[in-house]
CSV table of C-alpha atoms in Angstrom, one decimal:
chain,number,residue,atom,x,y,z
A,1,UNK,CA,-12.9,9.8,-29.2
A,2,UNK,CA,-9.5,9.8,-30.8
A,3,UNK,CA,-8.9,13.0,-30.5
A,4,UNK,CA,-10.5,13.5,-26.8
A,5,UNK,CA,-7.5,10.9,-26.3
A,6,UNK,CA,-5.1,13.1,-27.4
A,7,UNK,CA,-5.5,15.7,-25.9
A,8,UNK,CA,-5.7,14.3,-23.0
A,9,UNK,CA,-2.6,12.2,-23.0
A,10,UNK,CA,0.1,15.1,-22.6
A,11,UNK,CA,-1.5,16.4,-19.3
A,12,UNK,CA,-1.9,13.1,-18.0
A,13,UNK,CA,1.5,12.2,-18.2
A,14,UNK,CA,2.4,15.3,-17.1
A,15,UNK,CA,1.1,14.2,-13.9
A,16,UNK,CA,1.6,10.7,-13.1
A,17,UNK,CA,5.5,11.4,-13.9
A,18,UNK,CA,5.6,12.9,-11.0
A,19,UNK,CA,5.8,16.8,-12.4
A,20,UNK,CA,9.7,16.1,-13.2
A,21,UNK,CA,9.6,19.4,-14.9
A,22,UNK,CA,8.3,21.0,-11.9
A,23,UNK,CA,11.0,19.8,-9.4
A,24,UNK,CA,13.8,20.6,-12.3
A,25,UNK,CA,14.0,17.8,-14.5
A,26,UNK,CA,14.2,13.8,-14.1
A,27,UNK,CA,17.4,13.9,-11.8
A,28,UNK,CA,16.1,16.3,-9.7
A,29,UNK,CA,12.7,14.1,-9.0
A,30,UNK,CA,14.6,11.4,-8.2
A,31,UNK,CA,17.5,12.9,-6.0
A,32,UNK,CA,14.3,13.9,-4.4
A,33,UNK,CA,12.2,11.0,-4.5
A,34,UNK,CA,16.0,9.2,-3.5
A,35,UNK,CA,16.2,11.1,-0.4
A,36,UNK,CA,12.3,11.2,0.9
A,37,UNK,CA,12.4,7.6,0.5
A,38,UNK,CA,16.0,7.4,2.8
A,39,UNK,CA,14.5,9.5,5.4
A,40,UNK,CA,11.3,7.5,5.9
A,41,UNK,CA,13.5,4.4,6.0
A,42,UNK,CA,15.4,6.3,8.9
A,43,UNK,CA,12.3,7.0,10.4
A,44,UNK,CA,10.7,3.4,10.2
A,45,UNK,CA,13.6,1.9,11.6
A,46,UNK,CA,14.4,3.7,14.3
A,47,UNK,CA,10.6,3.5,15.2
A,48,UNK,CA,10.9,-0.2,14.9
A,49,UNK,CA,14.5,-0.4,17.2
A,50,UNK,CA,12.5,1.9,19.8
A,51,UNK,CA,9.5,-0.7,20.1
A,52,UNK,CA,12.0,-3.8,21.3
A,53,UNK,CA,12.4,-1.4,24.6
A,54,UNK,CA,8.7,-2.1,25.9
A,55,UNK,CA,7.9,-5.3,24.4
A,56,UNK,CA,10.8,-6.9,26.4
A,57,UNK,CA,10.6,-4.5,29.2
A,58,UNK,CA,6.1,-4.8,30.2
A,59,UNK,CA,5.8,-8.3,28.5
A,60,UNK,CA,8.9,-10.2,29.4
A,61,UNK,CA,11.6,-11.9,28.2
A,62,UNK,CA,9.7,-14.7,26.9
A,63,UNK,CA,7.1,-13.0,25.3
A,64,UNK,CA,9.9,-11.0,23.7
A,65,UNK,CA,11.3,-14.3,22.5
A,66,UNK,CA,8.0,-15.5,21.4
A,67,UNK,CA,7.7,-12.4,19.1
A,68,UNK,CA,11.4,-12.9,18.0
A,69,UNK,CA,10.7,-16.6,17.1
A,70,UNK,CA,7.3,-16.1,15.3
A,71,UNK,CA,8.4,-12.9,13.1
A,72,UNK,CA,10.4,-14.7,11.0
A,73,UNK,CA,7.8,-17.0,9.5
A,74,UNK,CA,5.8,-14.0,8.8
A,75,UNK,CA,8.7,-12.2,6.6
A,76,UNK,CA,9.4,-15.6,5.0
A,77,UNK,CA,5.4,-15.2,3.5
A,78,UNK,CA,5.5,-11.9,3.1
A,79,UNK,CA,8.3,-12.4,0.8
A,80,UNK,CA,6.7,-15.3,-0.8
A,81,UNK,CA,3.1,-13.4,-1.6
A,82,UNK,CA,5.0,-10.3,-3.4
A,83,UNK,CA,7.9,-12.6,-5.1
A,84,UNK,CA,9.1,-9.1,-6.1
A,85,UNK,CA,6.0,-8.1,-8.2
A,86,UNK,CA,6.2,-4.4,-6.9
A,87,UNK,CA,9.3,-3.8,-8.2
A,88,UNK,CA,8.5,-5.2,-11.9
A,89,UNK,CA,5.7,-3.1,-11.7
A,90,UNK,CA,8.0,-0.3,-10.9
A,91,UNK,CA,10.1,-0.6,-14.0
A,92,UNK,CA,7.3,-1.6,-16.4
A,93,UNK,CA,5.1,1.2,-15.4
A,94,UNK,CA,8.3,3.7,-15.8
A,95,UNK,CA,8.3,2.1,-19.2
A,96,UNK,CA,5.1,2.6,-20.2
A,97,UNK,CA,4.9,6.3,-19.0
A,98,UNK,CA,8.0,7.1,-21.5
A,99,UNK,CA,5.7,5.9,-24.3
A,100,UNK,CA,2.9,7.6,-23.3
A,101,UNK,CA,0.8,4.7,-21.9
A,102,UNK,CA,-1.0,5.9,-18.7
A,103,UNK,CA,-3.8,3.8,-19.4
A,104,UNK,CA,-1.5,0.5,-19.5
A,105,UNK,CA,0.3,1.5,-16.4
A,106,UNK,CA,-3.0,1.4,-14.9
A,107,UNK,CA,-4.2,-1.2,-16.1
A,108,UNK,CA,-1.1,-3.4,-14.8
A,109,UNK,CA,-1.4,-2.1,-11.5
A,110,UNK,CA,-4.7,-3.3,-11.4
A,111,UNK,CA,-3.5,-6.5,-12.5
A,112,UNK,CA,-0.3,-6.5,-9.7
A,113,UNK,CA,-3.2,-5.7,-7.0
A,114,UNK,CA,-5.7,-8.3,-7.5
A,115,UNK,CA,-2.7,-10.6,-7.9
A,116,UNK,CA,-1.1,-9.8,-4.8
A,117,UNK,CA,-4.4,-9.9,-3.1
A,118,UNK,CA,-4.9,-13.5,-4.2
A,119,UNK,CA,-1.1,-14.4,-3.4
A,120,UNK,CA,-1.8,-12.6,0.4
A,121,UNK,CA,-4.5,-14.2,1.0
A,122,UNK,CA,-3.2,-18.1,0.1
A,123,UNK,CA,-0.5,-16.8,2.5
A,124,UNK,CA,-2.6,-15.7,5.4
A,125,UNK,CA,-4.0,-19.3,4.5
A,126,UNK,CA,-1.3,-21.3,4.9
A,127,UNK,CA,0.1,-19.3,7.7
A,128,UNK,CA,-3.6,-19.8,9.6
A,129,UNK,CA,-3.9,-23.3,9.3
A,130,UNK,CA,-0.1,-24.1,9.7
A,131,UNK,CA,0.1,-21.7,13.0
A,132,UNK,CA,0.8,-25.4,15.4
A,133,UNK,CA,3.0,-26.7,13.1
A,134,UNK,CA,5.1,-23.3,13.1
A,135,UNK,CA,4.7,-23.4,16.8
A,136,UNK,CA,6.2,-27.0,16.7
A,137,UNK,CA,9.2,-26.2,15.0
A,138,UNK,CA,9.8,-23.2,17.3
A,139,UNK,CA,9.5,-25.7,20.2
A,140,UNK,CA,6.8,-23.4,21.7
A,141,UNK,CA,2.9,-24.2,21.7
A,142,UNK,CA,2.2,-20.9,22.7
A,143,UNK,CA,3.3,-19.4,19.9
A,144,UNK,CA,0.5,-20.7,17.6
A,145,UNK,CA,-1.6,-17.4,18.0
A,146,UNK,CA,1.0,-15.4,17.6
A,147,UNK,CA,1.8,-17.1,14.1
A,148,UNK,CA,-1.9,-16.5,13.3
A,149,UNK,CA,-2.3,-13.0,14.3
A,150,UNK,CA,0.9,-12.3,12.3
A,151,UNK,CA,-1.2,-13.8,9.3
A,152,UNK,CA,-3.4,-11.4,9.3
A,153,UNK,CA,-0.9,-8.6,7.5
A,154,UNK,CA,-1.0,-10.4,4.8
A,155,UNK,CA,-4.2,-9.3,3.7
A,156,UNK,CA,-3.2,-5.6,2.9
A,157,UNK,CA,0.7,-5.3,2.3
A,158,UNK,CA,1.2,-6.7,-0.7
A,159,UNK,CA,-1.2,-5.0,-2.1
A,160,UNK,CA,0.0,-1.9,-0.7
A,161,UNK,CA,3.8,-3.1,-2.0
A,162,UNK,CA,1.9,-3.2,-5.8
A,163,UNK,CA,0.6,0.3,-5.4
A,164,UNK,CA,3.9,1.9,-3.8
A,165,UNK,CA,5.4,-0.2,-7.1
A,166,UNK,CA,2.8,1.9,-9.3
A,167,UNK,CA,4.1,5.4,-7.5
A,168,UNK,CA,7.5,4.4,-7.8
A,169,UNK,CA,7.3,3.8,-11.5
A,170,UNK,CA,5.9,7.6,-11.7
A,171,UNK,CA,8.8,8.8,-10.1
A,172,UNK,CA,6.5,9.7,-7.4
A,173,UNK,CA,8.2,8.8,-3.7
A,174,UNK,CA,6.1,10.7,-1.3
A,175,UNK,CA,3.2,7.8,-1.0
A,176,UNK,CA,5.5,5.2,-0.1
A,177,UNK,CA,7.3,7.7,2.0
A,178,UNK,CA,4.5,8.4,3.8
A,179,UNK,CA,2.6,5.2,3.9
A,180,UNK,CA,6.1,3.3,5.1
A,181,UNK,CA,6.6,6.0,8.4
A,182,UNK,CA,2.6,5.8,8.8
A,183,UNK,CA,2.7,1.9,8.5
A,184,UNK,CA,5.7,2.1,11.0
A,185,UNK,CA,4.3,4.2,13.7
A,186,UNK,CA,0.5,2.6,13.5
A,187,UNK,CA,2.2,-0.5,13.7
A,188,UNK,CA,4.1,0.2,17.7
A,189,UNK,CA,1.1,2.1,18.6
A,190,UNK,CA,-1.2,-0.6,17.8
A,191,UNK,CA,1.2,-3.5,19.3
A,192,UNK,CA,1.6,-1.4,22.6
A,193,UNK,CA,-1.7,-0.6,23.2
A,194,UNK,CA,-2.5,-4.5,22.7
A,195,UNK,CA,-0.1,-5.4,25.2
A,196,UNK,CA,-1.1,-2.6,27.8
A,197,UNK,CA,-4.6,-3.6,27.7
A,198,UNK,CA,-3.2,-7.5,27.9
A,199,UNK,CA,-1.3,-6.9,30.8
A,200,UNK,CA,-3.9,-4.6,32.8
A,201,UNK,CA,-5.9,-8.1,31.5
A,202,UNK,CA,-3.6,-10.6,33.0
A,203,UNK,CA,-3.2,-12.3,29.4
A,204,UNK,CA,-0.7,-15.3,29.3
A,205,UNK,CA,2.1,-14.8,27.1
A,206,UNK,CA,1.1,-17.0,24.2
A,207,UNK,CA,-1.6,-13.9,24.4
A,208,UNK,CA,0.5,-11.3,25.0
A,209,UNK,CA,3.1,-12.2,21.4
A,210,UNK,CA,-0.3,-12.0,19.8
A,211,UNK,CA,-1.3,-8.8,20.6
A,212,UNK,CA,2.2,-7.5,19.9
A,213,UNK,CA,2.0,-9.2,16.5
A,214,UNK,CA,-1.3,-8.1,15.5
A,215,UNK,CA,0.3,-4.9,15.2
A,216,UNK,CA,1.4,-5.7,12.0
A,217,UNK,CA,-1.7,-5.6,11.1
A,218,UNK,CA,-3.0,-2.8,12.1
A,219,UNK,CA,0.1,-0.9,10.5
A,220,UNK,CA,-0.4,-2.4,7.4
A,221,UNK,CA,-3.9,-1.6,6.8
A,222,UNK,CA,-3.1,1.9,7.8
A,223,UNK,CA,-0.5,2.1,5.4
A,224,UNK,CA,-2.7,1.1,2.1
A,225,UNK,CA,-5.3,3.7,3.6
A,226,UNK,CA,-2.5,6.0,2.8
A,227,UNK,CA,-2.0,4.7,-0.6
A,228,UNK,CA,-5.4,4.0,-1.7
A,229,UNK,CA,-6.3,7.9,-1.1
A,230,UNK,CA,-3.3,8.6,-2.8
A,231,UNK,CA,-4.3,7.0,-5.7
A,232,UNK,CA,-7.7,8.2,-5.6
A,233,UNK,CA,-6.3,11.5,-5.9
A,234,UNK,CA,-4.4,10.1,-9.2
A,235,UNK,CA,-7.7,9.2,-10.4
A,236,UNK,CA,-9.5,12.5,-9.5
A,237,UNK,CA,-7.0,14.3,-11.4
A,238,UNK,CA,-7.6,11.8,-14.4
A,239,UNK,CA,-11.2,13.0,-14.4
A,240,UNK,CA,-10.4,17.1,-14.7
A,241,UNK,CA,-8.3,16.1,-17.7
A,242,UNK,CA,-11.1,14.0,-19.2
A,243,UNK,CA,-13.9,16.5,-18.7
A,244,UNK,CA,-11.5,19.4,-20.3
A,245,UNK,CA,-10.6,17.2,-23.1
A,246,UNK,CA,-14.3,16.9,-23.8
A,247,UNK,CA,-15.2,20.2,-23.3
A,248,UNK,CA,-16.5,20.4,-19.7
A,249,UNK,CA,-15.9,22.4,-16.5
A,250,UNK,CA,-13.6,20.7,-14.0
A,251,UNK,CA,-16.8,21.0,-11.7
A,252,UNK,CA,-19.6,19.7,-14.3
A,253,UNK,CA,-21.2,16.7,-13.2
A,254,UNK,CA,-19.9,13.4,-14.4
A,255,UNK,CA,-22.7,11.0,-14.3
A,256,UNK,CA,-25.1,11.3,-17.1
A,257,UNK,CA,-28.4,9.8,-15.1
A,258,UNK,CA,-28.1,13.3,-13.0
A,259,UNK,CA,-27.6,15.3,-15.4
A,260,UNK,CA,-31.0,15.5,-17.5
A,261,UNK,CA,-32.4,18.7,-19.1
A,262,UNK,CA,-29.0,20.0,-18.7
A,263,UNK,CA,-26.4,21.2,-21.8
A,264,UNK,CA,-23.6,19.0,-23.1
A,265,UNK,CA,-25.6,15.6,-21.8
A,266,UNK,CA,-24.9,13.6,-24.9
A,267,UNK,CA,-20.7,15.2,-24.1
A,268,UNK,CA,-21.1,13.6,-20.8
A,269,UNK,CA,-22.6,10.1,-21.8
A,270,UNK,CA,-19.9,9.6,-24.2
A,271,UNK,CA,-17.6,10.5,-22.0
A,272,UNK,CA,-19.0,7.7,-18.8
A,273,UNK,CA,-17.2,4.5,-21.0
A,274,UNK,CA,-13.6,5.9,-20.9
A,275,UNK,CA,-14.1,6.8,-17.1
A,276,UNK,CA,-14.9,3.7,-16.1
A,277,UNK,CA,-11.4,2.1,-17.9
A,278,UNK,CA,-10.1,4.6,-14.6
């Protein structure tokens, strides 16, 4: 076991440093990773400017301002549910990768995601059941479903702050570059649709801020779709290494139950416990 350890632990590292080597050194992946992560940010916020143009010019001025009012609230949980977790799991799983750890780096974004999951949901919570007393404050009734349908992001981005945090901490920038512009663009898409069907609909406006805020949303679970295959990926390539460092084919079967009668079976049932650690 120890030494199926060891030799996979160089080639895993390899990899979830983000291939420094391959992209000429440290500084080069992150003057890379710097300036991937500055375009997407371009990207995202000029898709976000854009999206003011319609919602003011097909809903209104005061659904507009019901959106305006409403959004707020929403960033004030957001902050509150990640309390910046992703960004100590950045740093700690940059740490751990320098000694070698790529099991503890997974292990505490494992940790960071069922946290944030927890912390999401008590916000989507509080956000649901406080949604008239929001509206209240904003002197507005109306904008009680807006409040609520802005809740409902809360259930995937945090999580999908702890695993850009994870990919960070690798030095790897492309998943939250792409999952940021993805988030961006599903997010307008999703809130322009909503208020195009609304209108055709004849919703009232209280309906209309909704729609537009469900978008967040929709852009958020599109965004850790983007990161949950990436890190499926991470964990494909974790089982090649494991199947070479105990003496398999990169194509063997993994699963012992389907592998009877065939050659290396007791190989591959010792090597089922350290998969599932993955």
């Amino acid at each position: 076991m120890e030494a199926r350890k060891e030799a996979a632990g160089p080639h895993m590292n390899t990899f979830e440093k983000g291939e420094a080597g391959r992209l000429g050194g440290p500084g080069g992946a992150w003057v890379r990773g710097a300036a991937l992560l500055g375009g997407a940010a371009l990207v995202s916020k000029a898709i976000g400017t854009l999206q003011k143009i319609p919602l003011q010019n097909v809903a209104g001025d005061r659904v507009f301002g019901l959106y305006n009012a409403v959004y707020p609230f929403y960033q004030l949980l957001l902050f509150l549910a990640a309390a910046g977790i992703p960004t100590a799991v950045s740093l700690i799983v940059a740490e751990r990768m320098e000694r070698g750890d790529a099991e503890g780096g997974r292990r505490l974004v494992r940790a960071a995601v069922v946290l944030l999951g927890l912390t999401g949901a008590a916000g989507f919570a509080l956000m649901w059941t406080g949604a008239d007393g929001a509206a209240a404050w904003i002197g507005d009734r109306a904008a009680a479903a807006a409040v609520q349908a802005s809740a409902a992001a809360l259930w995937f981005i945090p999580v999908m702050a702890a695993l850009r945090g994870y990919f960070q901490g690798l030095h790897r920038m492309e998943p939250s570059a792409v999952s940021q512009v993805v988030e961006q663009t599903v997010r307008v898409a999703a809130m322009l649709i909503l208020l195009g069907i609304g209108w055709q609909a004849g919703w009232s406006d209280g309906s209309l801020a909704a729609g537009a805020a469900a978008g967040s949303a929709f852009g958020g679970a599109a965004g850790l779709a983007v990161m949950a295959l990436w890190w499926r990926r991470i964990r494909a390539k974790a089982v090649v290494v494991y199947r070479r460092a105990d003496g398999l084919q990169p194509n063997a079967p993994l699963w012992p139950a389907r592998d009877a009668g065939r050659k290396g079976r007791e190989g591959r049932a010792g090597l089922w416990p350290e998969m599932k650690r993955l």
